[in-house]
Amino acid sequence: MQHLLEISHLTPKIVQDLMGRAFNFKHDPNYPRYPNSVVANLFYENSTRTRISFELAAKRLSMQVVALDLESSSETKGEIIEDTVRNLAAMGVKLFVIRHSQVGMPHTLAANCRGAAQIINAGDGTHEHPSQALLDFMTILEKKPDLEQLKIAIVGNLRHSRVCHSLQHLSSLLKVGELTLIAPEIWHPNMVHYGQVTSSLQDGIAGADVVICLRVQRERLLPNEQIDLASYHKDYGLTLQRLAYAKPDAMVMHPGPVNRGVEIDNDVVECPQSSILQQVTNGVFMRMAILESLLFLE
Ligand code: NCD
């Protein structure tokens, strides 16, 4: 694996290898040290969890980390991102973690910078967010390892969610038994890679082993896709009452940031079935696994 651009570039063997590394890191804190490797965090879109998670992952592996300060970077002087990456690569940065609003930007950089840079997609527009899907599946596997027997339900803004797109591809690769995708019709996805779409929250989460809630990404909605948040909560918000349609031990997940009282109730975020903070914890281990495997599988 030279880059991590999207889930469809992975094989079941690569995913298994990443999971193995991530669980090893979680269970044995004698981490290897890679002090000569330099990681650059290039976040052209806001991020708290993903950026800090990659930074901590690199630091736990004793890598050097640099972060671009967008306010004062040369792009404000008209430099194109390709040139920023090439220049950082000339200084010895090898691994680039990139988040950008433009679909395919990490792919373009990977193609244009050839051997000089290894690119990790940390979210490209509405397209993919592969490390999030990998850490989500690490969290599921930890509690419910028999994926072929599972029903996973994803509720939210399916059309615009890069997390949902990556989760569909990974569900297909890992042969998840049943995947239901739940949203009001106005947010149904334009293309479905895996799973069945429904507008009925009750049908969609009935008997589910895992319920994944997505944020209502207001910043991505077009004028004809708007729903007011109170009516979204009334019809699709995950409440304890609605969670009761799922299996009694169903896991509740959310990639964050959580909008409490919109897509998910406070009580559900805090309930014993909630695995939201385990996702965040596992995220660092999964990103350590991604960084390490890029070093070795060039
Ligand atoms: C997601 C993202 O940025 O795609 N968050 C994350 O990385 N944890 C989801 C979102 O913004 O709703």
Short mmCIF file of C-alpha atoms and ligand atoms in Angstrom, two decimals:
data_model
loop_
_atom_site.label_atom_id
_atom_site.label_comp_id
_atom_site.label_asym_id
_atom_site.label_seq_id
_atom_site.Cartn_x
_atom_site.Cartn_y
_atom_site.Cartn_z
CA MET A 1 0.00 0.00 0.00
CA GLN A 2 1.68 3.19 -1.20
CA HIS A 3 -1.21 5.53 -0.36
CA LEU A 4 -4.53 5.30 1.48
CA LEU A 5 -6.93 7.04 -0.87
CA GLU A 6 -10.17 5.08 -0.71
CA ILE A 7 -11.50 1.79 0.63
CA SER A 8 -12.02 0.25 -2.81
CA HIS A 9 -8.23 0.23 -3.30
CA LEU A 10 -7.85 -2.15 -0.34
CA THR A 11 -8.01 -5.95 -0.29
CA PRO A 12 -9.39 -8.06 2.57
CA LYS A 13 -5.78 -9.02 3.33
CA ILE A 14 -4.65 -5.39 3.69
CA VAL A 15 -7.64 -4.66 5.95
CA GLN A 16 -6.85 -7.72 8.06
CA ASP A 17 -3.22 -6.61 8.34
CA LEU A 18 -4.29 -3.09 9.42
CA MET A 19 -6.71 -4.50 12.02
CA GLY A 20 -3.99 -6.82 13.35
CA ARG A 21 -1.50 -3.97 13.72
CA ALA A 22 -4.10 -1.70 15.34
CA PHE A 23 -5.14 -4.33 17.92
CA ASN A 24 -1.48 -5.09 18.66
CA PHE A 25 -0.83 -1.41 19.35
CA LYS A 26 -3.90 -1.31 21.58
CA HIS A 27 -2.77 -4.32 23.61
CA ASP A 28 0.97 -3.73 23.76
CA PRO A 29 2.16 -0.20 24.44
CA ASN A 30 5.79 -1.02 23.58
CA TYR A 31 5.47 0.86 20.33
CA PRO A 32 8.17 0.72 17.66
CA ARG A 33 10.06 3.96 17.04
CA TYR A 34 10.37 5.64 13.65
CA PRO A 35 12.15 8.92 14.49
CA ASN A 36 13.34 9.49 10.91
CA SER A 37 9.83 9.51 9.44
CA VAL A 38 8.15 12.87 9.01
CA VAL A 39 4.36 13.27 8.73
CA ALA A 40 2.68 16.46 7.52
CA ASN A 41 -0.91 17.20 8.53
CA LEU A 42 -2.53 19.26 5.77
CA PHE A 43 -6.09 20.04 6.82
CA TYR A 44 -7.82 22.39 4.41
CA GLU A 45 -11.17 21.72 6.16
CA ASN A 46 -11.97 21.93 9.86
CA SER A 47 -11.17 18.96 12.02
CA THR A 48 -10.61 18.19 15.68
CA ARG A 49 -10.69 14.41 16.09
CA THR A 50 -9.08 13.28 12.86
CA ARG A 51 -6.24 15.82 12.93
CA ILE A 52 -5.33 15.24 16.58
CA SER A 53 -5.76 11.49 16.15
CA PHE A 54 -3.22 11.36 13.29
CA GLU A 55 -0.89 13.65 15.22
CA LEU A 56 -1.02 11.47 18.35
CA ALA A 57 -0.63 8.32 16.24
CA ALA A 58 2.53 9.68 14.62
CA LYS A 59 3.93 10.85 17.98
CA ARG A 60 3.29 7.48 19.64
CA LEU A 61 5.43 5.97 16.87
CA SER A 62 8.12 8.60 17.59
CA MET A 63 7.63 10.14 14.15
CA GLN A 64 8.17 13.85 13.55
CA VAL A 65 4.97 15.79 12.84
CA VAL A 66 4.55 19.10 11.08
CA ALA A 67 1.22 20.84 10.57
CA LEU A 68 0.48 23.45 7.99
CA ASP A 69 -0.94 26.67 9.36
CA LEU A 70 -3.34 27.54 6.58
CA GLU A 71 -3.71 31.18 7.60
CA SER A 72 -0.03 31.83 7.06
CA SER A 73 0.84 29.20 4.44
CA SER A 74 2.10 30.08 0.96
CA GLU A 75 -1.25 29.10 -0.53
CA THR A 76 -2.47 32.50 0.59
CA LYS A 77 0.22 33.72 -1.87
CA GLY A 78 -1.21 31.58 -4.69
CA GLU A 79 0.88 28.44 -4.38
CA ILE A 80 -0.94 25.33 -5.61
CA ILE A 81 -1.23 22.37 -3.22
CA GLU A 82 0.91 20.16 -5.50
CA ASP A 83 3.78 22.61 -5.07
CA THR A 84 3.29 22.77 -1.30
CA VAL A 85 3.50 18.97 -1.17
CA ARG A 86 6.54 18.84 -3.48
CA ASN A 87 8.36 21.41 -1.37
CA LEU A 88 7.61 19.65 1.89
CA ALA A 89 8.72 16.38 0.28
CA ALA A 90 12.00 18.06 -0.71
CA MET A 91 12.51 18.81 2.99
CA GLY A 92 12.12 15.13 3.83
CA VAL A 93 8.40 14.83 4.58
CA LYS A 94 7.23 11.49 3.23
CA LEU A 95 3.75 10.96 4.65
CA PHE A 96 0.98 13.48 4.00
CA VAL A 97 -2.38 13.38 5.77
CA ILE A 98 -4.77 15.47 3.70
CA ARG A 99 -8.31 16.71 4.23
CA HIS A 100 -9.79 18.83 1.48
CA SER A 101 -13.26 19.88 0.37
CA GLN A 102 -12.54 18.90 -3.24
CA VAL A 103 -13.46 15.33 -4.17
CA GLY A 104 -10.38 13.51 -5.45
CA MET A 105 -7.76 16.03 -4.26
CA PRO A 106 -5.74 13.31 -2.43
CA HIS A 107 -5.84 11.19 -5.61
CA THR A 108 -4.59 14.09 -7.75
CA LEU A 109 -1.73 14.72 -5.34
CA ALA A 110 -0.82 11.04 -5.25
CA ALA A 111 -0.75 10.95 -9.06
CA ASN A 112 1.22 14.17 -9.45
CA CYS A 113 3.78 13.66 -6.73
CA ARG A 114 4.60 10.09 -7.76
CA GLY A 115 7.20 8.47 -5.51
CA ALA A 116 7.96 11.67 -3.57
CA ALA A 117 4.93 11.55 -1.28
CA GLN A 118 2.64 9.02 0.31
CA ILE A 119 -0.87 10.35 0.70
CA ILE A 120 -3.48 9.49 3.32
CA ASN A 121 -6.97 10.72 2.57
CA ALA A 122 -8.43 12.18 5.78
CA GLY A 123 -11.68 13.15 4.01
CA ASP A 124 -12.17 14.50 0.47
CA GLY A 125 -15.42 16.43 0.12
CA THR A 126 -18.41 14.10 0.08
CA HIS A 127 -16.38 11.22 -1.34
CA GLU A 128 -14.48 9.10 1.20
CA HIS A 129 -13.00 9.03 4.69
CA PRO A 130 -11.22 5.67 4.74
CA SER A 131 -9.47 5.88 8.13
CA GLN A 132 -12.82 6.62 9.82
CA ALA A 133 -14.44 3.51 8.31
CA LEU A 134 -11.43 1.40 9.34
CA LEU A 135 -11.56 2.60 12.95
CA ASP A 136 -15.33 2.09 12.99
CA PHE A 137 -14.90 -1.53 11.93
CA MET A 138 -12.10 -2.01 14.47
CA THR A 139 -14.62 -0.90 17.13
CA ILE A 140 -17.32 -3.23 15.78
CA LEU A 141 -14.94 -6.21 15.50
CA GLU A 142 -13.85 -5.73 19.10
CA LYS A 143 -17.39 -6.38 20.35
CA LYS A 144 -19.09 -8.29 17.54
CA PRO A 145 -16.51 -10.14 15.45
CA ASP A 146 -18.86 -12.23 13.30
CA LEU A 147 -19.53 -9.62 10.63
CA GLU A 148 -21.38 -11.99 8.31
CA GLN A 149 -24.08 -12.38 10.99
CA LEU A 150 -24.47 -8.68 11.70
CA LYS A 151 -27.08 -6.16 10.72
CA ILE A 152 -25.61 -2.66 10.63
CA ALA A 153 -27.87 0.38 10.26
CA ILE A 154 -26.59 3.82 9.26
CA VAL A 155 -28.94 6.79 9.87
CA GLY A 156 -28.43 10.30 8.61
CA ASN A 157 -27.38 12.45 5.73
CA LEU A 158 -26.44 9.57 3.46
CA ARG A 159 -26.07 11.63 0.32
CA HIS A 160 -23.32 13.88 1.60
CA SER A 161 -21.55 11.64 4.07
CA ARG A 162 -18.06 10.55 3.08
CA VAL A 163 -18.07 8.35 6.18
CA CYS A 164 -21.14 6.52 4.87
CA HIS A 165 -19.53 6.03 1.45
CA SER A 166 -16.40 4.50 2.99
CA LEU A 167 -18.52 2.37 5.34
CA GLN A 168 -20.49 0.94 2.42
CA HIS A 169 -17.30 -0.10 0.61
CA LEU A 170 -15.81 -1.61 3.75
CA SER A 171 -19.06 -3.43 4.59
CA SER A 172 -18.96 -5.00 1.14
CA LEU A 173 -15.26 -5.93 1.41
CA LEU A 174 -15.76 -7.50 4.85
CA LYS A 175 -19.05 -9.18 3.86
CA VAL A 176 -21.32 -7.63 6.47
CA GLY A 177 -24.55 -9.68 6.59
CA GLU A 178 -26.99 -6.80 6.22
CA LEU A 179 -26.52 -3.06 5.82
CA THR A 180 -29.47 -0.67 5.94
CA LEU A 181 -29.11 2.98 5.01
CA ILE A 182 -31.77 5.21 6.55
CA ALA A 183 -32.59 8.80 5.61
CA PRO A 184 -35.46 11.02 4.57
CA GLU A 185 -35.93 10.71 0.83
CA ILE A 186 -34.39 14.10 0.16
CA TRP A 187 -31.04 12.74 1.51
CA HIS A 188 -31.10 9.35 -0.17
CA PRO A 189 -27.75 8.64 -1.79
CA ASN A 190 -27.30 9.20 -5.52
CA MET A 191 -25.48 5.88 -5.78
CA VAL A 192 -25.49 2.89 -3.44
CA HIS A 193 -22.50 0.61 -3.39
CA TYR A 194 -23.76 -1.80 -0.73
CA GLY A 195 -26.88 -2.11 1.40
CA GLN A 196 -30.56 -1.20 1.11
CA VAL A 197 -31.91 2.30 1.43
CA THR A 198 -35.09 3.03 3.37
CA SER A 199 -36.90 6.11 4.65
CA SER A 200 -38.35 4.21 7.60
CA LEU A 201 -36.23 4.51 10.73
CA GLN A 202 -38.24 1.80 12.48
CA ASP A 203 -37.81 -0.75 9.66
CA GLY A 204 -34.20 0.23 9.13
CA ILE A 205 -33.02 -0.29 12.69
CA ALA A 206 -35.30 -3.24 13.54
CA GLY A 207 -33.09 -6.03 14.90
CA ALA A 208 -29.84 -4.14 14.19
CA ASP A 209 -26.64 -5.14 16.00
CA VAL A 210 -25.00 -1.78 15.31
CA VAL A 211 -26.63 1.63 14.78
CA ILE A 212 -24.35 4.31 13.31
CA CYS A 213 -25.68 7.89 13.49
CA LEU A 214 -24.33 10.56 11.17
CA ARG A 215 -24.18 14.29 11.72
CA VAL A 216 -26.57 16.47 9.74
CA GLN A 217 -23.94 18.20 7.65
CA ARG A 218 -25.66 21.53 7.21
CA GLU A 219 -22.65 23.01 5.42
CA ARG A 220 -23.05 20.48 2.57
CA LEU A 221 -26.79 20.84 1.99
CA LEU A 222 -27.97 22.51 -1.21
CA PRO A 223 -30.95 24.89 -0.99
CA ASN A 224 -33.34 22.13 -2.16
CA GLU A 225 -32.00 19.64 0.40
CA GLN A 226 -32.75 21.62 3.56
CA ILE A 227 -34.76 20.10 6.41
CA ASP A 228 -35.28 22.02 9.58
CA LEU A 229 -33.40 20.43 12.44
CA ALA A 230 -36.41 20.14 14.75
CA SER A 231 -38.40 18.14 12.20
CA TYR A 232 -35.36 15.97 11.41
CA HIS A 233 -35.05 15.21 15.12
CA LYS A 234 -38.77 14.47 15.36
CA ASP A 235 -38.69 11.94 12.50
CA TYR A 236 -35.12 10.56 12.52
CA GLY A 237 -33.37 11.54 15.75
CA LEU A 238 -32.03 8.51 17.64
CA THR A 239 -33.89 8.41 20.96
CA LEU A 240 -33.79 5.63 23.58
CA GLN A 241 -37.31 4.71 22.53
CA ARG A 242 -36.26 4.23 18.90
CA LEU A 243 -33.06 2.46 19.85
CA ALA A 244 -35.30 -0.18 21.46
CA TYR A 245 -36.22 -1.40 17.93
CA ALA A 246 -32.62 -2.61 17.57
CA LYS A 247 -31.22 -5.65 19.42
CA PRO A 248 -31.01 -5.09 23.22
CA ASP A 249 -27.20 -5.11 23.07
CA ALA A 250 -26.95 -3.02 19.88
CA MET A 251 -23.87 -0.81 19.70
CA VAL A 252 -24.45 2.91 19.11
CA MET A 253 -21.79 4.69 17.10
CA HIS A 254 -21.18 8.17 15.68
CA PRO A 255 -18.09 9.47 13.86
CA GLY A 256 -18.44 12.88 15.53
CA PRO A 257 -18.80 15.75 15.82
CA VAL A 258 -22.07 14.93 17.61
CA ASN A 259 -24.94 17.40 17.52
CA ARG A 260 -26.77 16.35 20.68
CA GLY A 261 -30.52 16.76 20.38
CA VAL A 262 -30.42 16.80 16.57
CA GLU A 263 -29.40 13.41 15.12
CA ILE A 264 -29.00 11.75 18.52
CA ASP A 265 -30.36 12.37 22.02
CA ASN A 266 -28.17 13.08 24.99
CA ASP A 267 -29.39 9.91 26.76
CA VAL A 268 -28.32 7.80 23.78
CA VAL A 269 -24.85 9.38 23.61
CA GLU A 270 -24.42 8.55 27.31
CA CYS A 271 -26.14 5.14 27.37
CA PRO A 272 -24.16 1.96 28.19
CA GLN A 273 -24.48 0.79 24.57
CA SER A 274 -22.74 3.90 23.28
CA SER A 275 -19.33 3.11 21.74
CA ILE A 276 -18.69 6.66 20.58
CA LEU A 277 -15.64 7.26 22.76
CA GLN A 278 -14.25 3.78 22.02
CA GLN A 279 -14.28 4.82 18.36
CA VAL A 280 -12.17 7.84 19.23
CA THR A 281 -9.76 5.75 21.32
CA ASN A 282 -9.43 3.12 18.60
CA GLY A 283 -8.91 5.82 16.00
CA VAL A 284 -5.42 6.55 17.27
CA PHE A 285 -4.45 2.86 17.12
CA MET A 286 -5.88 2.47 13.63
CA ARG A 287 -4.00 5.55 12.43
CA MET A 288 -0.79 4.18 13.94
CA ALA A 289 -1.43 1.02 11.93
CA ILE A 290 -2.02 3.04 8.74
CA LEU A 291 1.14 5.14 9.19
CA GLU A 292 3.27 2.10 9.97
CA SER A 293 2.00 0.01 7.10
CA LEU A 294 2.67 2.83 4.65
CA LEU A 295 6.29 2.82 5.82
CA PHE A 296 6.69 -0.86 5.02
CA LEU A 297 4.42 -1.55 2.07
CA GLU A 298 5.78 1.12 -0.25
C1 NCD B 1 -16.66 13.34 9.82
C2 NCD B 1 -16.02 14.05 8.64
O1 NCD B 1 -15.36 15.05 8.79
O2 NCD B 1 -16.25 13.53 7.58
N1 NCD B 1 -16.05 13.53 11.04
C3 NCD B 1 -14.87 12.95 11.38
O3 NCD B 1 -13.91 12.96 10.63
N2 NCD B 1 -14.81 12.32 12.56
C4 NCD B 1 -18.11 13.47 9.86
C5 NCD B 1 -18.73 14.83 9.92
O4 NCD B 1 -18.11 15.86 9.74
O5 NCD B 1 -19.95 14.84 10.15
#
